[in-house]
Short mmCIF file of C-alpha atoms in Angstrom, two decimals:
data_model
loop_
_atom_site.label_atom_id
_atom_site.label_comp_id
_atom_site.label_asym_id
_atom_site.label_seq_id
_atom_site.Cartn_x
_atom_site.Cartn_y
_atom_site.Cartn_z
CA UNK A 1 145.05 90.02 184.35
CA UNK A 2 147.47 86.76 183.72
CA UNK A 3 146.63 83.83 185.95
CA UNK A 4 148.39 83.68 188.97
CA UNK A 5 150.77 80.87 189.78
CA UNK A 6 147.51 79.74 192.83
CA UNK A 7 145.13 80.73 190.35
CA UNK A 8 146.67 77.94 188.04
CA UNK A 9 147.32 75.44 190.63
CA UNK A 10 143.46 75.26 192.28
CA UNK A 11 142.39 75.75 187.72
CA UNK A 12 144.28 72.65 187.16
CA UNK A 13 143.96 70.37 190.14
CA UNK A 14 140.16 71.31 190.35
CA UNK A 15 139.14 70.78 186.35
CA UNK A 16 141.36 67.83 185.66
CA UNK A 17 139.68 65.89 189.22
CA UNK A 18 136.00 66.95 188.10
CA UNK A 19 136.42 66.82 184.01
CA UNK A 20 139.08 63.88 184.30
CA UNK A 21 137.51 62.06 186.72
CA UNK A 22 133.84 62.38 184.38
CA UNK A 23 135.89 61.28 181.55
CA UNK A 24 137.93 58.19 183.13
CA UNK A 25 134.51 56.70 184.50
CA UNK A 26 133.52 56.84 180.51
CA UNK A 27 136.41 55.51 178.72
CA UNK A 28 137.51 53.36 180.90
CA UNK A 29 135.33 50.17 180.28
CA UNK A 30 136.36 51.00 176.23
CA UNK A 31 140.19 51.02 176.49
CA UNK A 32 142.48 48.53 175.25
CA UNK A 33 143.61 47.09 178.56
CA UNK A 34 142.76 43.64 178.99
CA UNK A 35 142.25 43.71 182.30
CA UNK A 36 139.21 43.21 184.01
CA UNK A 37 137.53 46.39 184.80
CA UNK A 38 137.95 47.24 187.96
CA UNK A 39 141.04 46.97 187.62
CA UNK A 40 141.36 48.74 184.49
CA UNK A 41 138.95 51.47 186.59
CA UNK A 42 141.73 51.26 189.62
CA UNK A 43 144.81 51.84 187.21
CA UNK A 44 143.16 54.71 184.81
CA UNK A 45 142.46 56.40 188.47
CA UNK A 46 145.52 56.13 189.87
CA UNK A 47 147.03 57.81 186.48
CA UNK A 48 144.62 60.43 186.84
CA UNK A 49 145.63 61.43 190.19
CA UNK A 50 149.51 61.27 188.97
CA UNK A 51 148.54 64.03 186.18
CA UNK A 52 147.11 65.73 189.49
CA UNK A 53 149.97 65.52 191.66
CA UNK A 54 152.61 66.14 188.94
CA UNK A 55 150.73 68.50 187.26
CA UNK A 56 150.89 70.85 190.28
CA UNK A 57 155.30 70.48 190.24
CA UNK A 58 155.14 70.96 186.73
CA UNK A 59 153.38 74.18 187.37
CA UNK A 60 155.89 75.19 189.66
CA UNK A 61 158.35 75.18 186.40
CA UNK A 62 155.82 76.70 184.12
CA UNK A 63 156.05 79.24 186.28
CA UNK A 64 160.01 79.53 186.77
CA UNK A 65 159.91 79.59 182.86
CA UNK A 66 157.51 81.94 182.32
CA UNK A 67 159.07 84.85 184.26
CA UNK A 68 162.05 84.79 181.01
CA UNK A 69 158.73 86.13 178.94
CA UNK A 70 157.77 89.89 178.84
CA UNK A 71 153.89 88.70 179.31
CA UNK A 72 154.53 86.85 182.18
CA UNK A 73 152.24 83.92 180.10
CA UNK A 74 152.72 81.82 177.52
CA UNK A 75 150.46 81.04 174.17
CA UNK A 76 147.45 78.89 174.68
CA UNK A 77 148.74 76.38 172.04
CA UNK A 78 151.75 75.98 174.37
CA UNK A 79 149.41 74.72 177.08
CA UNK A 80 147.96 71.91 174.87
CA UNK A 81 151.62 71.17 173.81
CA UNK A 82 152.80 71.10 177.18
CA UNK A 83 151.02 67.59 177.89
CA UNK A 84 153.86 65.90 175.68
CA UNK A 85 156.19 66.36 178.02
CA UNK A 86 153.96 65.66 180.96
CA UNK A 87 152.52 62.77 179.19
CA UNK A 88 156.06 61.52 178.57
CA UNK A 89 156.96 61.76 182.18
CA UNK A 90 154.36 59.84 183.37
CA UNK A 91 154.67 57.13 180.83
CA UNK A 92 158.22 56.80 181.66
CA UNK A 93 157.14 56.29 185.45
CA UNK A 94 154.91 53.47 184.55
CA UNK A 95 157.04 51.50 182.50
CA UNK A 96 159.75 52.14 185.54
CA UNK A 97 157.58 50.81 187.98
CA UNK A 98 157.15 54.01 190.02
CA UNK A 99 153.53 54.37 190.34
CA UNK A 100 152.39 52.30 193.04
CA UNK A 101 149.09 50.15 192.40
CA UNK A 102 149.99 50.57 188.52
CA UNK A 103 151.46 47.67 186.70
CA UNK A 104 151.53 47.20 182.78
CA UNK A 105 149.65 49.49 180.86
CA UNK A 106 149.30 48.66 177.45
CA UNK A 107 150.31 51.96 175.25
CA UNK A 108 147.55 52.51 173.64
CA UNK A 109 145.62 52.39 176.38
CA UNK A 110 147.99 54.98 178.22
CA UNK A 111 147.74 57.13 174.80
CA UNK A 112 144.29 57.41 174.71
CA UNK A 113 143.52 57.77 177.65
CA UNK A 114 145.91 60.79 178.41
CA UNK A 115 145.72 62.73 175.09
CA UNK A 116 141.89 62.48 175.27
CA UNK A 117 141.92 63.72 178.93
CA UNK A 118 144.25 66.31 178.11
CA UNK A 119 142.44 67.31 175.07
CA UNK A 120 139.26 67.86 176.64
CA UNK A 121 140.24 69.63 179.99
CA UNK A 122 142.53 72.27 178.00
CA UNK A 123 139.61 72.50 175.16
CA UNK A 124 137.27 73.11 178.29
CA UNK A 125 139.65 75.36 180.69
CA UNK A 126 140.47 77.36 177.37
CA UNK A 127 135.88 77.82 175.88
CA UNK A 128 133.31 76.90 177.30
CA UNK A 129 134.65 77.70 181.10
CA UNK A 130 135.36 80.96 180.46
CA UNK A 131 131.66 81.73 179.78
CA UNK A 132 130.47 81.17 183.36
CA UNK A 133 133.13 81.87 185.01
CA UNK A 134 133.73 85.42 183.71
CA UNK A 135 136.11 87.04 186.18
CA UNK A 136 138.09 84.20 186.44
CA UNK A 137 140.80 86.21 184.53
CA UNK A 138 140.39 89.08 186.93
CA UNK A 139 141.23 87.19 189.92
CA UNK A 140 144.16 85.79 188.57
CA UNK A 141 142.27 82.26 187.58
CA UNK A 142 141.55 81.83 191.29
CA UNK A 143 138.38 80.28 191.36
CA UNK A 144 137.54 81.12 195.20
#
């Protein structure tokens, strides 16, 4: 059983506010930002919950696309790969000014931040949370 197009929007916007939100409280206060922290804590937060709310319209093209494949799915590598272009997108929006409550964000800071976040909730979605939640595949990665 494939995951369904719900099943991927309550996987993603549930893992990436628990497991992001874990992982922006600890590498927060180490990031390159040279801000003070709570506003460093303010800006990483308000990134996280653009990967949130994007993330859910990008799944609305995932989807789209993956209806062109016979499986209906795509590789797991792609779904690793698949932050470039959202990480792209959102970098683009910062340096545009589109984000409100964000301001300059040094790159490296942006970089690390995202690709570790990303890293870790695909890693995570993709091992170890497939060992408790075993029928998650059979209901179509719905977790309710």
């Amino acid at each position: 059983m494939l995951p369904t197009l719900n099943g991927r929007l309550q996987s993603r916007i549930l893992v990436t506010a628990v497991l992001g939100g874990i992982w922006t409280l600890i590498i927060t206060p180490v990031l390159p930002t040279g801000a003070p922290l709570g506003e460093s804590y303010r800006t990483t937060f308000i990134i996280l919950l653009t990967v949130i709310v994007l993330g859910v319209l990008w799944e609305f093209l995932y989807h789209f696309l993956q209806q062109f494949r016979w499986e209906k799915d795509w590789p797991t590598s792609w779904g690793l790969f698949t932050g470039i272009n959202e990480g792209l997108l959102i970098w683009l929006l910062i340096n545009l000014g589109w984000i409100p409550g964000v301001g300059q964000v040094p790159g490296w800071a942006f970089v690390i931040q995202f690709c570790t976040t990303w890293f870790l909730i695909w890693a995570v979605q993709n091992g170890p949370l497939r060992v408790p939640f075993i029928r998650w595949r059979f209901n179509g990665g719905r977790f309710l």
